[in-house]
Amino acid sequence: MSNGFVSFSGNSSGKKSSFVMRFALVFSILALIIISFIALTVFSSNRLMSLKGYEVTNVPSNILPSYSTTSFQSADGQTSLQGWFFKTKNPISTIIVVHNAGSNRLQFGVEMIDMIEGWLENGYNVFMFDQRNCGTSGGDICTYGYLEWQDVLGAIAIVKQISVTTDVILYGIGTGCTSSIIAYTSLPPANASEQTLSSYSQRIRNLGFDRSYVIGMILDSPAKESDDYIKPEVIQSEPLGFITQFSVPYAIRVSSSATNVSLAAEIARLPIPVLILYGGHDTFIGADKIDQIITERSRLNSSITRSIMVSGAGYLEEYSINKNQYIDTVTDFLNSFYMVDD
């Protein structure tokens, strides 16, 4: 006999089962997307970090000014680096060249020798070296400045030993701007108190110099942020780079225990003379963004700021497009701030 009730348990169970299946499917798809995204990020990060700077080749020894080959350690105490030291009589200072990622000490090839000779004639020693994983230096990863800043400190330390000069001028090119600026800000300020010094690692304190040892910077194509050198590389050369343009720089930073640095803010605050060079057709970093860096820098430190935009030049093409203008601009900068009266 019917009790007057109708059971819907079968339909209810079917609906629940359908819902679980749909949920599982959606969850599986999301998990697959996330795993694929992570895998793609790891793949691209590893590929970019394995970028190896080629060795200097095809440079006849008879066209190079006299130099000595130098071996030294990065400030990390673990990476062996190689460089060239060019010296002149009665030097004013020593210019340290910090090249771009994936390049080497002779960033602009044999054409750069003309600028080196000019520096020597004008009274500047020159130190050029291969950063880690570049040229003949050791190391097996490229981090676009996030570890290379320690190489710059190592270069300053060896120059302090082998040069009679009492200060240096850093010349950063591309990611060399990141390396140079992080190196500078990693040093204690001049005349720091013991309490301030205690906040720096023993390795930094043992270097024996502070920010006052760096008396100027020449920056070729500085970016607003340190990640800005990696993002366009990801977009241009990595699969689905428009998706991973933010995750890949993050992964590289994490592997280096670093943070994204506002280079624009640091450049604006530098209390030393700064020269900025860039190409008017730079779409890699963005000529308009470099304009913004110069505007902010000039607002805070106009009297010790110089800049030049080379028409028709793309990213790091200024030297090849107009070598004479480039060399003359750097020479004028050096003469304006460092020339010693006879």
GROMACS .gro file of C-alpha atoms in nm, residues 152-333:
model
  182
  152VAL     CA    1   8.100   4.473  -0.944
  153LEU     CA    2   8.203   4.495  -0.579
  154GLY     CA    3   8.473   4.238  -0.650
  155ALA     CA    4   8.592   4.453  -0.940
  156ILE     CA    5   8.605   4.764  -0.722
  157ALA     CA    6   8.798   4.569  -0.457
  158ILE     CA    7   9.064   4.449  -0.704
  159VAL     CA    8   9.095   4.795  -0.859
  160LYS     CA    9   9.152   4.934  -0.510
  161GLN     CA   10   9.445   4.692  -0.480
  162ILE     CA   11   9.610   4.733  -0.821
  163SER     CA   12   9.539   5.096  -0.910
  164VAL     CA   13   9.699   5.405  -0.760
  165THR     CA   14   9.368   5.590  -0.788
  166THR     CA   15   9.158   5.645  -0.478
  167ASP     CA   16   8.812   5.616  -0.635
  168VAL     CA   17   8.622   5.470  -0.929
  169ILE     CA   18   8.360   5.566  -1.187
  170LEU     CA   19   8.111   5.292  -1.275
  171TYR     CA   20   8.003   5.260  -1.638
  172GLY     CA   21   7.697   5.036  -1.659
  173ILE     CA   22   7.560   4.915  -1.992
  174GLY     CA   23   7.212   4.760  -2.008
  175THR     CA   24   7.176   4.521  -1.714
  176GLY     CA   25   7.515   4.654  -1.606
  177CYS     CA   26   7.313   4.952  -1.479
  178THR     CA   27   7.130   4.718  -1.240
  179SER     CA   28   7.458   4.556  -1.129
  180SER     CA   29   7.622   4.896  -1.070
  181ILE     CA   30   7.335   5.056  -0.882
  182ILE     CA   31   7.272   4.757  -0.654
  183ALA     CA   32   7.646   4.739  -0.587
  184TYR     CA   33   7.650   5.106  -0.487
  185THR     CA   34   7.343   5.084  -0.262
  186SER     CA   35   7.478   4.766  -0.100
  187LEU     CA   36   7.773   4.962   0.039
  188PRO     CA   37   7.753   5.154   0.366
  189PRO     CA   38   7.733   5.532   0.338
  190ALA     CA   39   8.043   5.741   0.400
  191ASN     CA   40   8.138   5.797   0.762
  192ALA     CA   41   7.878   5.549   0.882
  193SER     CA   42   7.849   5.495   1.256
  194GLU     CA   43   7.927   5.159   1.414
  195GLN     CA   44   7.557   5.107   1.467
  196THR     CA   45   7.489   5.162   1.095
  197LEU     CA   46   7.779   4.940   0.992
  198SER     CA   47   7.647   4.659   1.210
  199SER     CA   48   7.347   4.627   0.975
  200TYR     CA   49   7.579   4.526   0.688
  201SER     CA   50   7.719   4.177   0.642
  202GLN     CA   51   8.075   4.104   0.751
  203ARG     CA   52   8.167   4.038   0.388
  204ILE     CA   53   8.057   4.390   0.289
  205ARG     CA   54   8.233   4.550   0.586
  206ASN     CA   55   8.553   4.363   0.502
  207LEU     CA   56   8.570   4.519   0.156
  208GLY     CA   57   8.736   4.824   0.304
  209PHE     CA   58   8.546   5.091   0.111
  210ASP     CA   59   8.208   5.260   0.118
  211ARG     CA   60   7.987   5.458  -0.120
  212SER     CA   61   8.229   5.749  -0.126
  213TYR     CA   62   8.470   5.532  -0.327
  214VAL     CA   63   8.230   5.559  -0.624
  215ILE     CA   64   8.248   5.918  -0.751
  216GLY     CA   65   8.029   5.892  -1.059
  217MET     CA   66   7.819   5.675  -1.289
  218ILE     CA   67   7.779   5.650  -1.664
  219LEU     CA   68   7.457   5.463  -1.744
  220ASP     CA   69   7.376   5.338  -2.093
  221SER     CA   70   7.003   5.260  -2.124
  222PRO     CA   71   6.893   5.242  -1.759
  223ALA     CA   72   6.549   5.088  -1.690
  224LYS     CA   73   6.290   5.213  -1.444
  225GLU     CA   74   6.291   4.878  -1.261
  226SER     CA   75   6.540   4.594  -1.259
  227ASP     CA   76   6.275   4.349  -1.387
  228ASP     CA   77   6.230   4.568  -1.696
  229TYR     CA   78   6.539   4.412  -1.854
  230ILE     CA   79   6.388   4.065  -1.826
  231LYS     CA   80   6.023   4.127  -1.924
  232PRO     CA   81   6.086   4.228  -2.288
  233GLU     CA   82   6.329   3.939  -2.324
  234VAL     CA   83   6.057   3.701  -2.212
  235ILE     CA   84   5.797   3.853  -2.445
  236GLN     CA   85   6.028   3.846  -2.746
  237SER     CA   86   6.199   3.511  -2.708
  238GLU     CA   87   5.997   3.279  -2.483
  239PRO     CA   88   5.691   3.067  -2.572
  240LEU     CA   89   5.375   3.239  -2.446
  241GLY     CA   90   5.599   3.512  -2.311
  242PHE     CA   91   5.310   3.759  -2.296
  243ILE     CA   92   5.166   3.537  -2.023
  244THR     CA   93   5.488   3.470  -1.826
  245GLN     CA   94   5.643   3.817  -1.857
  246PHE     CA   95   5.584   3.877  -1.484
  247SER     CA   96   5.633   3.529  -1.343
  248VAL     CA   97   5.971   3.468  -1.510
  249PRO     CA   98   6.141   3.779  -1.362
  250TYR     CA   99   5.991   3.682  -1.027
  251ALA     CA  100   6.134   3.331  -1.056
  252ILE     CA  101   6.479   3.468  -1.143
  253ARG     CA  102   6.461   3.702  -0.845
  254VAL     CA  103   6.357   3.422  -0.610
  255SER     CA  104   6.647   3.208  -0.728
  256SER     CA  105   6.878   3.500  -0.649
  257SER     CA  106   6.713   3.588  -0.315
  258ALA     CA  107   6.655   3.936  -0.455
  259THR     CA  108   6.376   4.190  -0.489
  260ASN     CA  109   6.268   4.407  -0.780
  261VAL     CA  110   6.462   4.735  -0.754
  262SER     CA  111   6.327   5.075  -0.850
  263LEU     CA  112   6.631   5.185  -1.048
  264ALA     CA  113   6.459   5.514  -1.136
  265ALA     CA  114   6.427   5.608  -0.768
  266GLU     CA  115   6.785   5.507  -0.691
  267ILE     CA  116   6.922   5.697  -0.991
  268ALA     CA  117   6.727   6.008  -0.894
  269ARG     CA  118   6.879   6.003  -0.546
  270LEU     CA  119   7.242   5.936  -0.639
  271PRO     CA  120   7.451   6.217  -0.482
  272ILE     CA  121   7.723   6.181  -0.747
  273PRO     CA  122   7.751   6.298  -1.110
  274VAL     CA  123   7.550   6.080  -1.349
  275LEU     CA  124   7.552   6.061  -1.729
  276ILE     CA  125   7.263   5.881  -1.902
  277LEU     CA  126   7.288   5.771  -2.266
  278TYR     CA  127   7.008   5.607  -2.464
  279GLY     CA  128   6.863   5.554  -2.809
  280GLY     CA  129   6.573   5.756  -2.940
  281HIS     CA  130   6.423   5.442  -3.098
  282ASP     CA  131   6.469   5.217  -2.796
  283THR     CA  132   6.157   5.001  -2.778
  284PHE     CA  133   6.316   4.737  -2.554
  285ILE     CA  134   6.341   4.948  -2.238
  286GLY     CA  135   6.145   5.237  -2.386
  287ALA     CA  136   6.294   5.575  -2.470
  288ASP     CA  137   5.992   5.742  -2.310
  289LYS     CA  138   6.058   5.562  -1.981
  290ILE     CA  139   6.422   5.668  -1.984
  291ASP     CA  140   6.302   6.024  -2.044
  292GLN     CA  141   6.103   5.994  -1.721
  293ILE     CA  142   6.413   5.878  -1.533
  294ILE     CA  143   6.607   6.178  -1.660
  295THR     CA  144   6.325   6.419  -1.572
  296GLU     CA  145   6.308   6.295  -1.213
  297ARG     CA  146   6.686   6.286  -1.178
  298SER     CA  147   6.714   6.641  -1.313
  299ARG     CA  148   6.445   6.761  -1.074
  300LEU     CA  149   6.645   6.644  -0.774
  301ASN     CA  150   7.006   6.675  -0.897
  302SER     CA  151   7.014   6.891  -1.208
  303SER     CA  152   7.362   7.033  -1.147
  304ILE     CA  153   7.525   6.689  -1.150
  305THR     CA  154   7.317   6.530  -1.425
  306ARG     CA  155   7.395   6.499  -1.795
  307SER     CA  156   7.210   6.303  -2.063
  308ILE     CA  157   7.212   6.239  -2.437
  309MET     CA  158   6.959   6.077  -2.667
  310VAL     CA  159   7.110   5.937  -2.988
  311SER     CA  160   6.860   5.973  -3.273
  312GLY     CA  161   6.781   5.662  -3.471
  313ALA     CA  162   6.940   5.426  -3.219
  314GLY     CA  163   6.760   5.132  -3.063
  315TYR     CA  164   6.848   4.957  -2.739
  316LEU     CA  165   7.226   4.970  -2.686
  317GLU     CA  166   7.280   5.086  -3.044
  318GLU     CA  167   7.397   5.437  -2.964
  319TYR     CA  168   7.767   5.355  -2.990
  320SER     CA  169   7.736   5.180  -3.325
  321ILE     CA  170   7.501   5.444  -3.470
  322ASN     CA  171   7.708   5.747  -3.371
  323LYS     CA  172   8.038   5.649  -3.211
  324ASN     CA  173   8.187   5.998  -3.224
  325GLN     CA  174   7.888   6.158  -3.052
  326TYR     CA  175   7.893   5.886  -2.787
  327ILE     CA  176   8.265   5.923  -2.714
  328ASP     CA  177   8.248   6.305  -2.715
  329THR     CA  178   7.953   6.301  -2.472
  330VAL     CA  179   8.134   6.073  -2.227
  331THR     CA  180   8.454   6.279  -2.257
  332ASP     CA  181   8.267   6.605  -2.193
  333PHE     CA  182   8.104   6.450  -1.886
   0.00000   0.00000   0.00000
